[in-house]
Amino acid sequence: MPTIEMTTELPGPRARAIIERKERVVCDPLDLHVNTVIDHGAGATVTDVDGNTLIDFSSGLGCLLVGHAHPKVVEAVQRQAARFSHTDFTVIPYEVYVTLAERLVALVGGDRKVALFNSGAEGVENAIKFAKAATGRHAVVCFEGAFHGRTLLTMTLTSRHHPYKRGFGPFAPEVYRVPFSYPYRSMDPERSGRDALEALRRAFTTVVDPQDVAAVIFEPVQGEGGFVVPAPDFLPGVQALCAEFGILTIADEIQSGCGRTGRFLASEHFGLDPDIVILAKALGSGYPLSAVVGRSEIMDAPGPSAIGGTYVGNPVACAAAIAVLDVIEEEGLVERAEVVGKAIRSRWEDIANEVPEIGEVRGLGSMVGVEMVRDRGTKDPDGDIVGRLMREAMSRGVITVSCGMYHNVLRHLVPLVITDEQLDEALDVLADSVLAARG
Ligand SMILES: Cc1ncc(COP(=O)(O)O)c(C=O)c1O
């Protein structure tokens, strides 16, 4: 029995009416990426307000690793919401915050402490505050292709100008950007890690005094930047260089963490031991939550009340996150990420034999990206074909998202509770869609 059931064109009449109302009262920058409106979700599927059922390869931009409305998460949220939904943890503390912190310390390992926030960007902002307080330094180094959020500091750390930064300057001071290892787009893919590391080393002479640098922040696998997996020697080299100069490493695992790459942290693939790890997205399963998990002496460095916020570590979000961590463990979703990722990769590798616009299929675990180009020789990026592919897939019942500096990478953010049958069905749709997108 197929999962996908399309009973109307998209958007159907009910969705169209809601979207028209949205256009009148919701600001235009919140433009829609899919042309329907959800009624409910279950596991890897979304059913829209017109009764169409689609397979969701977007996972709420990576949040729904355990799927839509996982019964254990729903139960935990309902139970917590019925008891109390807010106090401000520093006014009246509660156990779920402490339990979640214990779980995260155990998962990340080492002598660490935790602070919880609402969004990924808020987690990044605070990770930098901890790093500055602990080192007494003011500068931050980040990478080309990075995405760290949309607040002033995190927008400054984010690489791409359009659409994220244009018109919003001046930006936060003392942020320095250097190249990231991007083997597919390196002059010499074999040297990608060494060259990018050399650029960082050079920047410490020509761009910023390393004695002023509090932290280097990186995504172990770049998300928005194109699901870019750096050369294996790059991040270990960055970590060693930082250690030389007393600079802290911050791993932004907001998109890559919680098991999506086949390890709880993507950092583990590279043998890293970051001073600070930031988690969000999948951790709260859509309930606003981020976690900064850092070495105890770093996390204890700011003074009393220097860190916090009215809503941070909301008890309902904490309860959801504890349930998410239980589900990840009980259902073996970290291991499942490898299986799902292998199926996605091997399908796209087959498709690549027929579709010359596929430049590279890459990724770690289930975090797989397909980079599309006009020409495999010149690697001229082709964002248009990705746009057409996504529209085709949507009309056939699979919701996808793209990424990449040129919007030319199809990213897979599959709920890891997806069944093998649903995965096959969705990949069949993507195979048909890419052929249709070629015209
Ligand atoms: C790696 C990374 N860092 C930070 C963020 C910002 O998170 P939020 O949108 O929750 O502020 C994102 C969001 O996509 C992300 O992927």
XYZ file of C-alpha atoms and ligand atoms in Angstrom:
455
model
C 0.000 0.000 0.000
C 1.552 3.324 -1.008
C 1.702 6.010 1.688
C 1.364 8.981 -0.635
C -2.211 9.881 -1.457
C -2.846 12.922 -3.623
C -6.525 13.758 -3.947
C -6.229 17.363 -5.174
C -3.717 19.519 -7.015
C -1.549 21.563 -4.663
C -2.617 23.767 -3.148
C -6.081 22.266 -2.762
C -9.044 24.588 -2.194
C -8.775 24.731 1.595
C -5.027 25.256 1.562
C -5.391 27.937 -1.113
C -7.918 29.842 1.019
C -5.612 29.770 4.072
C -2.599 30.835 1.997
C -4.608 33.765 0.606
C -5.491 34.812 4.169
C -1.830 34.449 5.126
C -0.768 36.772 2.290
C -3.001 39.500 3.732
C -1.813 39.412 7.361
C 1.588 37.705 7.589
C 4.652 39.665 6.442
C 6.099 38.822 3.027
C 9.628 37.833 4.178
C 7.967 34.752 5.676
C 7.565 33.340 2.179
C 6.360 29.772 1.865
C 8.531 26.946 0.578
C 5.726 24.472 -0.032
C 2.309 25.113 -1.500
C 0.079 23.445 0.996
C -1.056 23.755 4.617
C -0.664 20.974 7.163
C -3.612 19.500 9.012
C -1.644 16.867 10.922
C 1.544 14.847 10.788
C 2.397 11.280 11.811
C 5.881 9.778 11.628
C 7.328 10.629 8.227
C 4.041 11.842 6.758
C 2.090 15.057 6.572
C -1.620 15.226 5.767
C -2.767 18.586 4.476
C -6.041 20.402 5.040
C -7.422 18.984 1.756
C -6.703 15.392 2.754
C -3.531 14.860 0.677
C -0.906 12.719 2.404
C 2.729 13.437 1.557
C 6.079 12.044 2.710
C 8.078 14.698 4.526
C 11.789 14.852 3.657
C 12.092 18.289 5.282
C 11.441 17.279 8.913
C 10.563 20.833 9.859
C 14.068 21.814 8.723
C 15.674 18.983 10.616
C 13.680 19.122 13.851
C 11.584 15.998 13.428
C 14.215 13.309 13.658
C 11.736 11.195 15.653
C 8.928 12.087 13.253
C 5.753 14.100 13.523
C 3.708 13.636 16.692
C 5.702 10.732 18.099
C 3.335 9.218 20.718
C 6.021 9.300 23.443
C 6.776 12.964 22.792
C 3.076 13.843 22.678
C 2.480 12.041 25.955
C 5.447 13.720 27.665
C 4.329 17.147 26.465
C 0.728 16.643 27.529
C 1.763 15.360 30.937
C 4.119 18.277 31.535
C 1.734 20.938 30.179
C -0.987 19.705 32.539
C 1.330 20.031 35.567
C 2.973 23.440 34.873
C 4.197 25.135 31.752
C 6.402 27.930 33.050
C 8.111 29.364 36.108
C 11.458 30.750 34.871
C 13.945 28.109 35.969
C 16.004 30.570 38.037
C 12.922 31.714 39.967
C 11.377 28.315 40.694
C 13.560 25.457 39.392
C 12.178 22.172 38.104
C 13.460 18.631 37.727
C 13.005 18.124 33.958
C 15.641 20.816 33.273
C 18.126 19.055 35.554
C 17.305 15.613 34.141
C 17.803 16.843 30.580
C 21.123 18.468 31.545
C 22.265 15.156 33.083
C 21.289 13.272 29.948
C 23.156 15.718 27.697
C 26.305 15.677 29.813
C 26.316 11.873 29.658
C 25.795 11.876 25.885
C 28.443 14.492 25.074
C 30.863 13.140 27.683
C 33.518 14.666 29.920
C 33.348 17.179 32.749
C 30.631 19.406 31.316
C 27.715 21.608 32.290
C 24.640 22.692 30.380
C 22.607 25.842 29.766
C 19.325 25.704 27.872
C 17.879 28.327 25.538
C 14.989 28.678 23.084
C 16.372 28.749 19.542
C 19.491 27.665 17.742
C 20.566 31.277 17.286
C 20.126 31.949 20.987
C 22.283 28.915 21.728
C 25.020 30.236 19.420
C 24.852 33.757 20.928
C 25.263 32.300 24.381
C 28.010 29.862 23.419
C 30.013 32.896 22.301
C 29.218 34.710 25.567
C 30.544 31.719 27.539
C 33.669 31.606 25.365
C 34.339 35.334 25.821
C 33.819 35.151 29.576
C 36.076 32.104 29.911
C 38.941 33.465 27.794
C 38.676 37.211 28.398
C 39.043 37.624 24.614
C 36.667 39.307 22.189
C 37.144 37.983 18.635
C 35.435 35.024 16.943
C 36.508 33.149 13.828
C 33.915 31.526 11.593
C 33.862 29.952 8.139
C 32.745 30.565 4.599
C 29.481 28.736 3.997
C 28.503 28.858 7.672
C 24.951 29.337 8.877
C 24.525 30.151 12.554
C 21.222 32.060 12.695
C 19.474 35.353 12.083
C 20.081 37.552 15.182
C 22.690 40.304 14.897
C 25.650 38.232 16.071
C 24.566 34.974 14.449
C 23.664 36.741 11.190
C 27.157 38.221 11.277
C 28.587 34.720 11.725
C 26.416 33.482 8.843
C 28.183 33.533 5.513
C 25.689 34.143 2.757
C 24.707 37.773 2.179
C 21.593 37.150 0.186
C 19.017 36.487 1.593
C 20.271 36.612 5.167
C 22.311 39.801 5.561
C 21.635 42.253 2.764
C 20.390 45.566 4.118
C 20.889 44.585 7.759
C 24.387 45.951 8.391
C 26.420 47.157 10.148
C 27.192 43.787 11.613
C 28.630 42.699 14.962
C 32.323 43.601 15.332
C 35.309 41.278 15.746
C 33.993 38.412 13.599
C 36.536 37.028 11.123
C 35.737 34.608 8.318
C 38.109 32.102 6.728
C 37.608 29.358 4.087
C 36.054 26.024 5.052
C 37.244 22.759 3.555
C 34.829 21.992 0.717
C 36.497 19.187 -1.226
C 34.112 19.237 -4.219
C 34.737 22.942 -4.814
C 38.448 22.987 -3.970
C 41.049 23.591 -6.668
C 42.630 20.356 -5.494
C 40.166 18.133 -3.549
C 43.078 16.077 -2.185
C 44.518 19.197 -0.531
C 41.212 20.705 0.561
C 41.758 20.119 4.290
C 45.375 21.240 4.312
C 44.692 24.346 2.210
C 41.803 25.492 4.399
C 43.853 24.859 7.527
C 46.723 26.842 6.050
C 44.309 29.735 5.391
C 43.341 29.717 9.076
C 46.973 29.621 10.166
C 47.756 32.515 7.804
C 44.759 34.487 9.119
C 46.310 34.303 12.577
C 49.197 36.344 11.182
C 47.489 38.573 8.646
C 43.884 39.048 9.792
C 43.457 38.725 13.550
C 45.768 38.262 16.505
C 45.081 34.743 17.826
C 45.601 36.116 21.352
C 42.369 38.087 20.801
C 40.350 35.117 19.559
C 37.939 33.593 22.081
C 36.624 30.845 19.828
C 36.471 29.269 16.416
C 32.924 28.185 15.589
C 32.176 25.539 12.949
C 29.484 23.153 11.781
C 31.107 19.684 11.560
C 28.926 19.151 8.490
C 27.709 22.438 7.067
C 23.920 22.442 6.822
C 22.534 25.478 5.040
C 25.926 25.865 3.310
C 25.319 22.720 1.244
C 25.699 19.606 3.427
C 29.424 20.087 3.032
C 31.537 17.392 4.669
C 35.047 18.769 5.223
C 38.147 16.723 4.428
C 38.857 14.323 7.314
C 42.053 16.123 8.374
C 40.548 19.639 8.452
C 38.638 19.876 11.733
C 41.208 17.888 13.735
C 43.749 20.395 12.370
C 41.555 23.322 13.430
C 41.217 21.812 16.905
C 45.005 21.384 17.225
C 45.679 24.923 15.996
C 43.148 26.343 18.459
C 44.802 24.420 21.284
C 48.150 25.997 20.321
C 46.730 29.487 20.866
C 44.349 28.836 23.776
C 41.319 29.358 21.497
C 38.103 27.490 22.307
C 36.344 25.331 19.708
C 32.571 25.574 19.371
C 30.799 22.864 17.392
C 27.451 24.089 16.101
C 25.666 20.730 15.949
C 22.239 22.332 15.686
C 21.523 20.579 12.396
C 24.079 17.750 12.430
C 23.590 16.613 16.035
C 21.280 14.181 17.863
C 22.171 11.240 15.651
C 21.389 12.469 12.158
C 24.872 11.595 10.870
C 25.005 8.120 12.403
C 26.767 9.300 15.585
C 25.121 11.305 18.338
C 27.422 14.193 17.379
C 28.848 14.657 13.885
C 32.036 15.804 15.676
C 32.606 12.153 16.619
C 33.251 11.248 12.969
C 36.330 13.467 13.080
C 37.520 12.417 16.545
C 36.846 15.941 17.864
C 36.356 16.947 21.464
C 34.917 20.477 21.124
C 35.094 22.762 24.158
C 31.464 23.751 23.561
C 28.734 21.872 21.676
C 25.439 23.483 20.661
C 22.357 21.352 20.047
C 18.851 22.413 19.019
C 16.414 21.381 16.256
C 15.974 17.593 16.688
C 16.535 17.865 20.438
C 13.175 19.508 21.092
C 11.298 17.881 18.211
C 9.931 21.295 17.293
C 9.387 22.587 20.827
C 11.687 25.624 21.115
C 14.855 24.401 22.791
C 18.606 24.678 22.380
C 21.390 23.432 24.598
C 24.912 24.689 25.149
C 27.019 21.869 26.539
C 30.499 23.052 27.500
C 33.425 22.237 29.727
C 32.471 23.065 33.317
C 35.102 25.773 33.796
C 33.865 27.543 30.642
C 30.200 27.277 31.581
C 30.878 28.558 35.108
C 32.890 31.582 33.899
C 30.158 34.266 33.449
C 28.961 35.957 36.628
C 25.604 35.334 38.351
C 22.610 36.248 36.133
C 24.913 37.011 33.175
C 23.237 34.155 31.295
C 19.524 33.394 31.161
C 16.172 34.550 29.787
C 12.524 34.359 30.820
C 11.617 31.319 28.743
C 14.924 29.472 28.499
C 14.694 25.760 29.232
C 10.900 25.739 29.119
C 9.658 22.694 31.056
C 7.384 21.447 28.247
C 10.295 21.648 25.781
C 12.545 19.865 28.319
C 9.977 17.072 28.721
C 9.774 16.760 24.941
C 13.575 16.566 24.687
C 13.862 13.846 27.333
C 11.243 11.848 25.390
C 13.181 12.487 22.153
C 16.400 11.150 23.711
C 14.491 8.090 24.975
C 13.036 7.439 21.514
C 16.441 7.852 19.844
C 17.834 5.228 22.223
C 14.894 2.813 22.304
C 14.336 2.833 18.544
C 18.046 2.765 17.663
C 17.755 5.908 15.536
C 21.483 6.688 15.530
C 22.090 3.311 13.879
C 19.021 3.829 11.694
C 20.631 7.040 10.345
C 23.343 4.891 8.718
C 20.806 2.574 7.079
C 18.612 5.422 5.829
C 21.668 7.333 4.616
C 23.034 4.324 2.715
C 19.705 3.808 0.946
C 19.520 7.490 -0.054
C 23.112 7.632 -1.250
C 23.010 4.444 -3.271
C 19.766 5.488 -4.952
C 21.241 8.867 -5.952
C 24.471 7.245 -7.100
C 22.369 5.088 -9.452
C 20.386 8.102 -10.639
C 23.662 9.962 -11.277
C 24.485 7.426 -14.003
C 21.558 8.819 -16.005
C 21.603 12.452 -14.866
C 24.772 14.372 -15.746
C 23.572 17.388 -13.728
C 24.380 15.471 -10.529
C 27.813 16.769 -9.587
C 28.249 15.048 -6.244
C 26.328 12.868 -3.790
C 27.827 13.316 -0.326
C 27.072 13.233 3.350
C 27.461 11.475 6.662
C 24.784 9.049 7.828
C 21.366 10.279 6.777
C 22.594 13.851 6.224
C 22.910 13.405 2.470
C 23.163 16.219 -0.071
C 22.991 16.030 -3.855
C 24.852 18.906 -5.515
C 23.583 19.762 -9.003
C 25.625 21.476 -11.708
C 25.163 22.569 -15.324
C 28.343 20.811 -16.316
C 30.374 18.239 -14.391
C 33.597 19.691 -15.794
C 33.070 23.347 -14.887
C 30.891 22.567 -11.837
C 28.779 25.615 -12.702
C 26.059 25.417 -10.003
C 22.507 24.685 -11.161
C 19.974 25.917 -8.637
C 17.203 25.993 -11.267
C 17.096 22.232 -11.731
C 16.926 21.759 -7.958
C 13.964 24.168 -7.839
C 12.185 22.262 -10.620
C 12.976 18.924 -8.985
C 11.518 20.114 -5.676
C 8.324 21.395 -7.332
C 7.936 18.113 -9.247
C 8.500 16.079 -6.079
C 5.993 18.186 -4.169
C 3.290 17.706 -6.789
C 3.963 13.961 -6.610
C 3.783 13.887 -2.804
C 7.311 14.328 -1.406
C 8.301 17.488 0.477
C 11.987 18.391 0.105
C 14.273 21.291 0.954
C 17.407 22.642 -0.697
C 20.576 24.248 0.599
C 23.949 25.393 -0.676
C 25.531 28.727 -1.461
C 23.788 28.635 -4.849
C 20.591 26.821 -3.739
C 21.868 23.938 -5.857
C 21.975 21.139 -3.282
C 19.015 18.901 -2.529
C 19.185 18.047 1.150
C 17.634 15.065 2.838
C 16.350 15.660 6.357
C 14.324 12.500 6.658
C 12.484 11.617 9.887
C 14.463 8.563 10.973
C 11.290 6.740 11.983
C 10.477 6.449 8.269
C 9.688 2.864 7.224
C 11.750 1.133 4.522
C 8.665 1.121 2.270
C 8.079 4.848 2.710
C 11.750 5.564 2.040
C 11.673 3.527 -1.182
C 8.442 5.153 -2.269
C 9.804 8.658 -1.705
C 13.100 7.871 -3.455
C 11.130 6.535 -6.459
C 9.323 9.869 -6.557
C 12.611 11.784 -6.409
C 14.062 9.653 -9.234
C 11.032 10.393 -11.438
C 11.072 14.044 -10.419
C 14.690 14.667 -11.362
C 14.078 13.161 -14.808
C 11.023 15.387 -15.226
C 13.022 18.388 -13.992
C 15.560 17.862 -16.788
C 12.711 18.482 -19.265
C 23.817 24.907 11.947
C 22.758 25.877 12.387
N 23.053 26.775 13.329
C 22.127 27.645 13.766
C 20.854 27.655 13.250
C 19.840 28.656 13.760
O 18.852 28.008 14.478
P 17.441 28.723 14.749
O 16.768 28.858 13.421
O 16.742 27.789 15.684
O 17.747 30.033 15.370
C 20.509 26.734 12.251
C 19.160 26.742 11.648
O 18.936 26.265 10.567
C 21.485 25.829 11.808
O 21.214 24.911 10.861
